[in-house]
Amino acid sequence: QVQLVESGGGLVQPGGSLRLSCVASGLTFRNHAMGWFRQAPGKEREFVAAVGGQGITTRYGDFVKGRFTISRDNVKSIVHLQMNSLKTEDAAVYYCAAGRSFGTMTRGLSGVDYWGKGTLITVSS
C-alpha cells in the first residue's frame, strides 16, 4: 500500500519561509517522479513543483518565480519543498504527489498516481 505523508505545514507571516516534507512508502521511490500540488478554498488543485526520479530534473509552476525549491532524498524516500518569500496567495492545502512520468505530472492532475492527504499552510500577519 502506497503512503505519502506530508509534514511541515502551519502558520507563517508574509515574507516568511516553510519547509514541507513528504515521506513515501510502499513504492519504488526512485522510479517515481515526486511533486507538490496545492488547493486553495474555492479553487482548483494546481501544480506547484516536481522533481524527476534521479533528483536532477525539476519544474515549477509559473507563480513560483524562484521562491520555492523542490528536492528529494532517494535513500530516505523523502521529498522536500522549501518555500521562501511566502505570500498570502500561497495559502492552501499542499499535497504530495507521486507519478510514473515526470512530464505527465507537470501537466496536471492526471499525471499523479498517488496522493498524500495534504498539509495546510496559512500565510497571515
Coordinates of C-alpha atoms in Angstrom, one line a residue:
Q1 CA 0.0 0.0 0.0
V2 CA 1.4 3.3 -1.1
Q3 CA 1.5 6.0 1.5
L4 CA 2.6 9.6 1.2
V5 CA 2.7 11.5 4.5
E6 CA 3.3 15.3 4.5
S7 CA 4.5 17.4 7.3
G8 CA 5.8 20.9 7.9
G9 CA 2.7 23.0 7.3
G10 CA 1.5 25.7 9.6
L11 CA 1.1 29.4 10.0
V12 CA 3.7 31.8 8.6
Q13 CA 3.8 35.6 8.2
P14 CA 4.1 37.1 4.7
G15 CA 7.7 37.0 3.6
G16 CA 8.5 34.0 5.8
S17 CA 9.6 30.5 4.9
L18 CA 8.4 27.0 5.4
R19 CA 9.8 23.6 4.5
L20 CA 7.4 20.8 3.6
S21 CA 8.4 17.2 3.7
C22 CA 6.8 14.1 2.4
V23 CA 7.8 10.6 3.3
A24 CA 6.9 7.9 0.9
S25 CA 6.4 4.2 1.5
G26 CA 5.1 1.2 -0.5
L27 CA 6.6 2.2 -3.8
T28 CA 9.9 2.1 -5.5
F29 CA 10.7 5.7 -4.8
R30 CA 13.5 6.3 -7.3
N31 CA 11.2 5.1 -10.1
H32 CA 8.6 7.8 -9.5
A33 CA 8.6 11.5 -10.1
M34 CA 7.6 13.4 -7.0
G35 CA 5.7 16.6 -6.8
W36 CA 3.6 19.1 -4.9
F37 CA 0.2 20.5 -5.8
R38 CA -1.9 22.9 -3.8
Q39 CA -5.5 23.8 -3.5
A40 CA -6.9 27.0 -2.0
P41 CA -10.5 27.3 -0.9
G42 CA -12.8 27.6 -3.9
K43 CA -10.1 27.0 -6.4
E44 CA -8.9 24.0 -8.4
R45 CA -5.9 22.0 -7.4
E46 CA -2.8 23.3 -9.2
F47 CA 0.7 22.2 -9.9
V48 CA 3.4 23.6 -7.7
A49 CA 6.6 21.7 -8.4
A50 CA 8.0 18.3 -9.4
V51 CA 11.3 16.5 -9.4
G52 CA 12.4 13.6 -11.5
G53 CA 13.4 10.2 -10.2
Q54 CA 17.1 11.0 -10.0
G55 CA 16.6 14.4 -8.4
I56 CA 18.1 16.2 -11.4
T57 CA 15.2 17.5 -13.4
T58 CA 12.8 19.9 -11.7
R59 CA 9.9 22.1 -12.9
Y60 CA 7.8 24.7 -11.2
G61 CA 4.5 26.4 -11.6
D62 CA 4.7 29.8 -13.2
F63 CA 3.7 31.6 -10.0
V64 CA 6.7 30.2 -8.1
K65 CA 9.1 32.6 -9.7
G66 CA 12.2 31.3 -8.0
R67 CA 10.8 31.3 -4.5
F68 CA 10.4 27.5 -4.0
T69 CA 12.9 24.7 -4.3
I70 CA 12.0 21.0 -4.6
S71 CA 14.5 18.3 -3.7
R72 CA 14.5 14.6 -2.9
D73 CA 16.5 12.0 -1.0
N74 CA 16.2 8.6 -2.6
V75 CA 17.9 6.9 0.3
K76 CA 15.3 8.1 2.8
S77 CA 12.4 8.2 0.3
I78 CA 11.6 11.9 1.2
V79 CA 10.8 14.8 -1.0
H80 CA 11.1 18.4 0.3
L81 CA 9.6 21.7 -0.8
Q82 CA 11.5 24.7 0.6
M83 CA 9.3 27.8 0.3
N84 CA 10.6 31.3 0.8
S85 CA 9.1 34.7 0.4
L86 CA 5.7 33.4 1.1
K87 CA 2.7 35.5 0.0
T88 CA -0.9 35.5 1.3
E89 CA -1.9 33.9 -2.0
D90 CA 0.3 30.9 -1.3
A91 CA -2.1 29.9 1.5
A92 CA -3.6 26.5 0.6
V93 CA -3.6 22.8 1.4
Y94 CA -0.4 21.4 -0.1
Y95 CA -0.5 17.8 -1.4
C96 CA 2.4 15.5 -2.0
A97 CA 2.2 13.5 -5.3
A98 CA 3.9 10.6 -6.9
G99 CA 3.7 9.6 -10.6
R100 CA 5.5 7.4 -13.1
S101 CA 6.0 10.1 -15.6
F102 CA 7.7 13.4 -14.7
G103 CA 6.4 15.1 -17.8
T104 CA 2.8 14.0 -17.4
M105 CA 2.8 15.0 -13.7
T106 CA 3.9 18.6 -14.6
R107 CA 1.0 18.9 -17.0
G108 CA -1.7 18.3 -14.4
L109 CA -3.6 16.1 -12.1
S110 CA -4.0 13.1 -14.5
G111 CA -0.2 12.5 -14.2
V112 CA -0.5 11.7 -10.5
D113 CA -0.8 8.1 -9.4
Y114 CA -0.7 8.6 -5.7
W115 CA -1.7 11.5 -3.4
G116 CA -0.9 12.4 0.2
K117 CA -3.6 13.7 2.5
G118 CA -2.3 17.2 2.5
T119 CA -0.9 19.8 4.9
L120 CA -2.3 23.2 5.5
I121 CA -0.3 26.4 5.0
T122 CA -1.7 29.7 6.3
V123 CA 0.0 32.9 5.4
S124 CA -1.1 35.7 7.5
S125 CA 0.2 38.6 9.6

